[in-house]
Short mmCIF file of C-alpha atoms in Angstrom, two decimals:
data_model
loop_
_atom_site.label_atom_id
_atom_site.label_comp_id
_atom_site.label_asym_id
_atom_site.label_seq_id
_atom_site.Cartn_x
_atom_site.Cartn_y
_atom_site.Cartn_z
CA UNK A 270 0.00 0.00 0.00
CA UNK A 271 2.83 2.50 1.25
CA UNK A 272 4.48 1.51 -2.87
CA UNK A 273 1.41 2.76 -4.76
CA UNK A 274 0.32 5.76 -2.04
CA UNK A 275 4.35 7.39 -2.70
CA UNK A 276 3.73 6.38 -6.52
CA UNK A 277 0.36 8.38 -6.54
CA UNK A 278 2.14 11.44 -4.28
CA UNK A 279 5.62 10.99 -6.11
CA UNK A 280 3.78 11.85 -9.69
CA UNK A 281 1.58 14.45 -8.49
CA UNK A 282 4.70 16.08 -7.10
CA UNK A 283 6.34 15.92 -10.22
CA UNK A 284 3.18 17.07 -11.77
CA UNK A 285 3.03 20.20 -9.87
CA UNK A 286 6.62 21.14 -10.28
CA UNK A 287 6.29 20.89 -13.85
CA UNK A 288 3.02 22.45 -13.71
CA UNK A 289 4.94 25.53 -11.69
CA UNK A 290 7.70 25.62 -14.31
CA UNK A 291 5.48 25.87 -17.62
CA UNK A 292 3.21 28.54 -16.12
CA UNK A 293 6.23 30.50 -14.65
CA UNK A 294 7.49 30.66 -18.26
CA UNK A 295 4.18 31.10 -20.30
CA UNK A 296 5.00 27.43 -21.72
CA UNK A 297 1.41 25.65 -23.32
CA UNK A 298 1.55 23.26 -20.59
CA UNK A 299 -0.89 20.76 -22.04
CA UNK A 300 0.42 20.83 -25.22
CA UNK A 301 2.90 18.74 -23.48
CA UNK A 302 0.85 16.60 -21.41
CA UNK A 303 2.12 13.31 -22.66
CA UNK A 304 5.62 13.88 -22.08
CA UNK A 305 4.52 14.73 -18.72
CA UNK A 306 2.92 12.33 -17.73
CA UNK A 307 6.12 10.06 -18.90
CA UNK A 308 8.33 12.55 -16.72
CA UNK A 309 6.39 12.20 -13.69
CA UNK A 310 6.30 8.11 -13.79
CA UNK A 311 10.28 7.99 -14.40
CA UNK A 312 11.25 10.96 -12.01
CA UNK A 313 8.56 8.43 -9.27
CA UNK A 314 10.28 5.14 -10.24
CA UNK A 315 13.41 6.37 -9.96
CA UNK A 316 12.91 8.50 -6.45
CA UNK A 317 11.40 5.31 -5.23
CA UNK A 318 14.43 3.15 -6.12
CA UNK A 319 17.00 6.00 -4.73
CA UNK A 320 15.24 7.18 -1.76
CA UNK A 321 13.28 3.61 -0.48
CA UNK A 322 15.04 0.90 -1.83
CA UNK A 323 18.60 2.27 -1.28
CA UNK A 324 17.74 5.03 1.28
CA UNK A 325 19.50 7.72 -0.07
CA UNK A 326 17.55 10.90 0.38
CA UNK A 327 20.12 13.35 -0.63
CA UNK A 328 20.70 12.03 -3.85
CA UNK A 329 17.78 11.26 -5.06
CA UNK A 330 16.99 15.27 -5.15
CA UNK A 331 20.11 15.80 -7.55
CA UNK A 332 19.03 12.66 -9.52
CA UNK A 333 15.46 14.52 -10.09
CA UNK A 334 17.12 17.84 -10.73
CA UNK A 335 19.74 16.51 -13.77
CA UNK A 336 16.40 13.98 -15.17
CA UNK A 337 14.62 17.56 -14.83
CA UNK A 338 17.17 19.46 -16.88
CA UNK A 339 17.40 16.52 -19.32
CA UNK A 340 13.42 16.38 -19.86
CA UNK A 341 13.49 20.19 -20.77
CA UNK A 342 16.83 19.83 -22.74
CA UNK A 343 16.07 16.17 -24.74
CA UNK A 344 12.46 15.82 -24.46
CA UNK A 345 10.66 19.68 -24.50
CA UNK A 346 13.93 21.20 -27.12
CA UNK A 347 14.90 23.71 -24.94
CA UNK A 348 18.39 25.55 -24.69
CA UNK A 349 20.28 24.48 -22.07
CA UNK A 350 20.47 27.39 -20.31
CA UNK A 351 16.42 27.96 -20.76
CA UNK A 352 16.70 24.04 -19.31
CA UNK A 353 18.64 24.64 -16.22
CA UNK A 354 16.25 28.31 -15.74
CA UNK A 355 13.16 25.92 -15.29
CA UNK A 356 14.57 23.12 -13.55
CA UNK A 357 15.47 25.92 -10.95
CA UNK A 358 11.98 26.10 -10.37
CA UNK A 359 12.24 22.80 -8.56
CA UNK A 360 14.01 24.89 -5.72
CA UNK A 361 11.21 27.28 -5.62
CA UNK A 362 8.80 24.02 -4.99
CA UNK A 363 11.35 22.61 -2.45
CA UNK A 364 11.26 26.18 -0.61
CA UNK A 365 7.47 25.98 -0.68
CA UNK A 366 7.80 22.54 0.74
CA UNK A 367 10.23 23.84 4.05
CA UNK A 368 7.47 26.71 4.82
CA UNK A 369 4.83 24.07 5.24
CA UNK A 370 7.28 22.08 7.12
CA UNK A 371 8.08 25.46 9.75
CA UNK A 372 4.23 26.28 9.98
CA UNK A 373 3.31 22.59 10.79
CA UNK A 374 6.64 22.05 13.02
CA UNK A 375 5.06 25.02 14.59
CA UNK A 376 1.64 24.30 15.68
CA UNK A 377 3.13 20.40 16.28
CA UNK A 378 1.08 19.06 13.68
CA UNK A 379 4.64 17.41 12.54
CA UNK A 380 7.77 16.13 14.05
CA UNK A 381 11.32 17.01 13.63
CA UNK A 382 11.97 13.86 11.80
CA UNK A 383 9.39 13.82 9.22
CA UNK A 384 12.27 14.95 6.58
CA UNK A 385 13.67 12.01 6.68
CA UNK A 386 10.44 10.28 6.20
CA UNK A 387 9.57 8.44 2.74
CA UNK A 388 6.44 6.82 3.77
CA UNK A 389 3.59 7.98 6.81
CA UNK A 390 1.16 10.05 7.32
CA UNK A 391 2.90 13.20 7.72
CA UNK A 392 5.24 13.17 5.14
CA UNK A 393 2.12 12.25 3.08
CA UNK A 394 1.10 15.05 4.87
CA UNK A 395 3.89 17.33 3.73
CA UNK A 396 3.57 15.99 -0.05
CA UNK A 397 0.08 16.56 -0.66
CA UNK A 398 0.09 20.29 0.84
CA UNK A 399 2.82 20.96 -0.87
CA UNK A 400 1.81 19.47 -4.05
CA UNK A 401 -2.08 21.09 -4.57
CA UNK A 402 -0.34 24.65 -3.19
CA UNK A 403 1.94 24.76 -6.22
CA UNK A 404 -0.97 23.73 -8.46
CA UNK A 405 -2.70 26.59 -6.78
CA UNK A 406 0.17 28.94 -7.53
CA UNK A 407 0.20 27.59 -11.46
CA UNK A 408 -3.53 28.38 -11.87
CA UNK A 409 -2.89 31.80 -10.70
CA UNK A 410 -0.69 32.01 -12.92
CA UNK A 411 -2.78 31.19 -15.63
CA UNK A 412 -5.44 32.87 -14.48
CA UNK A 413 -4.30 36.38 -14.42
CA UNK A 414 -1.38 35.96 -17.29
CA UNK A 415 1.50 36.14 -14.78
CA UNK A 416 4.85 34.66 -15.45
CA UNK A 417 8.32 35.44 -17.32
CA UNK A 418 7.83 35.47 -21.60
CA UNK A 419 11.58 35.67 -21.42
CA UNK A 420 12.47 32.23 -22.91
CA UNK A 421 10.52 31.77 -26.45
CA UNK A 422 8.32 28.50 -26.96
CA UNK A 423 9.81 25.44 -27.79
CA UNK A 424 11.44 24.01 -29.65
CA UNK A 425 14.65 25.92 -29.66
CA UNK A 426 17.90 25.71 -31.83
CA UNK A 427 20.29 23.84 -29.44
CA UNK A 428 23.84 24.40 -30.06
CA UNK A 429 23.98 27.39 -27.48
CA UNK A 430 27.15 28.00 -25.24
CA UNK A 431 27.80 29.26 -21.83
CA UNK A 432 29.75 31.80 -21.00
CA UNK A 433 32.08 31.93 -18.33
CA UNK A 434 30.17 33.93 -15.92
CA UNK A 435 27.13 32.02 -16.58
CA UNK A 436 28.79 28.82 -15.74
CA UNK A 437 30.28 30.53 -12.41
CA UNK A 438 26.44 31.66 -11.55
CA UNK A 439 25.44 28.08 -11.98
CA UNK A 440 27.77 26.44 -10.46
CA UNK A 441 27.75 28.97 -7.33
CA UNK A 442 23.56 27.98 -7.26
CA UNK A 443 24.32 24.37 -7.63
CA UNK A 444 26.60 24.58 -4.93
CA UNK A 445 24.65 26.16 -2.61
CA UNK A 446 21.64 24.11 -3.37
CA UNK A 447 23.41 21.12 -2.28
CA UNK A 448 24.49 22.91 1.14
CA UNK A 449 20.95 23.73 1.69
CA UNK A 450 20.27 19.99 1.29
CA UNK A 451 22.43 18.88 3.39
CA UNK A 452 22.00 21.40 6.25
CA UNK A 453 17.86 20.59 6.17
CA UNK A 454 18.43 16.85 6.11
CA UNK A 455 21.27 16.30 8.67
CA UNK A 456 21.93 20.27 11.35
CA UNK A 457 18.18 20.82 11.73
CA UNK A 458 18.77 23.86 14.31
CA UNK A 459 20.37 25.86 10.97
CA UNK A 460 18.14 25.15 8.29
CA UNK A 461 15.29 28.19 9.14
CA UNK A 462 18.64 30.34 8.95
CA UNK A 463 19.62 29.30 5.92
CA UNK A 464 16.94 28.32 3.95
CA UNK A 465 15.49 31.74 3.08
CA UNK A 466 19.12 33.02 1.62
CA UNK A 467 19.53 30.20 -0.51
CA UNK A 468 16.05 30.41 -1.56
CA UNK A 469 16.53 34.14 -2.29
CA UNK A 470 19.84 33.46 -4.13
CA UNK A 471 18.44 31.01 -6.09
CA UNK A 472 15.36 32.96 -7.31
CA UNK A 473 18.28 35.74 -8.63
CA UNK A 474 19.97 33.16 -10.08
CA UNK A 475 17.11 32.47 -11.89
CA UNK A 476 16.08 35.69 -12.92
CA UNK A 477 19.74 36.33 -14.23
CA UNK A 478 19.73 33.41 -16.19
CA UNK A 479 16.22 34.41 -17.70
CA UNK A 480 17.44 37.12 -19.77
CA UNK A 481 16.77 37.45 -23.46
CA UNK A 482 19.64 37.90 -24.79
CA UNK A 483 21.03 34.88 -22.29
CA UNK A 484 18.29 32.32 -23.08
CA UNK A 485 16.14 33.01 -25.46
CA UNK A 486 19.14 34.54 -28.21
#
């Protein structure tokens, strides 16, 4: 039962990510809804096999973030940089995700261990919440037009390089992605601290790599 209820939770996560990342970016989400649908059963399977069946939690969030980057590079035609741009949106979701976490830890609807937790109620909990409040936030989106028109629609020509300061800005974000990780999974007393400047740093990030004449040229 546990197997099919993180299958069901694990692809409407995906979903909503994706969801978040199309409307942030004006992309015709359903146009795409196939491929989806594909993306959210492999990036489920695979976080299942990672995170369950071998119990690594910490990399199983930088498998899903290069299988996002290679489902908008590969599979959706976009540039690479316009790739790595929306796959930053899964840090956005992720940030979403910790402010449930403090508000629950809060009223002691959670415990302190739930991020650690693949399977239970409250991680279930955490998923679901986290999941319909980013659809939320993509409907709005739609609804009212909001959202970058920075990177054009797909498909894109892809032989597009970096240049050096956009591969120090990425590899700075990356970095400190992966210190936000592991400060939220294993020092619990620092992650409120640190959480918001990442977050912050990677929404600039973002917006710098967003540009016209960076993506979309």
């Amino acid at each position: 039962m546990d197997f099919f209820i993180y299958l069901i939770l694990g692809m409407l996560d995906t979903f909503a990510i994706l969801a978040l990342a199309f409307k942030f970016y004006r992309f015709p989400f359903f146009e795409y809804i196939k491929e989806v649908l594909v993306m959210c059963i492999l990036i489920t399977l695979s976080s299942y096999i990672v995170r369950v069946e071998f119990n690594l939690g910490v990399l199983d969030l930088i498998v899903q973030l290069l299988l996002y980057i290679f489902f908008f590079r590969r599979i959706i035609k976009v540039r690479l940089k316009a790739s790595i741009a929306l796959s930053l949106l899964y840090f956005v979701y992720g940030a979403l995700s910790y402010g449930f976490y403090f508000i629950y830890r809060a009223f002691g609807i959670v415990s302190p261990g739930v991020v650690d937790q693949s399977t239970g109620p409250e991680a279930y909990l955490m998923q679901l919440t986290t999941s319909l409040s980013a659809l939320l936030i993509s409907w709005i989106m739609y609804r009212f037009r909001l959202g970058r028109s920075s990177i054009a629609r797909p498909p894109h020509f892809l032989g597009d390089k970096f240049t050096p300061k956009e591969i120090l800005i990425t590899c700075l974000l990356f970095s400190f992605g992966a210190i936000l990780i592991y400060i939220f999974h294993y020092i619990e007393h620092w992650r409120a601290t640190l959480a918001i400047p990442v977050v912050l740093l990677s929404i600039l990030a973002l917006a710098y790599l967003s540009n016209r004449k960076g993506i979309s040229g």
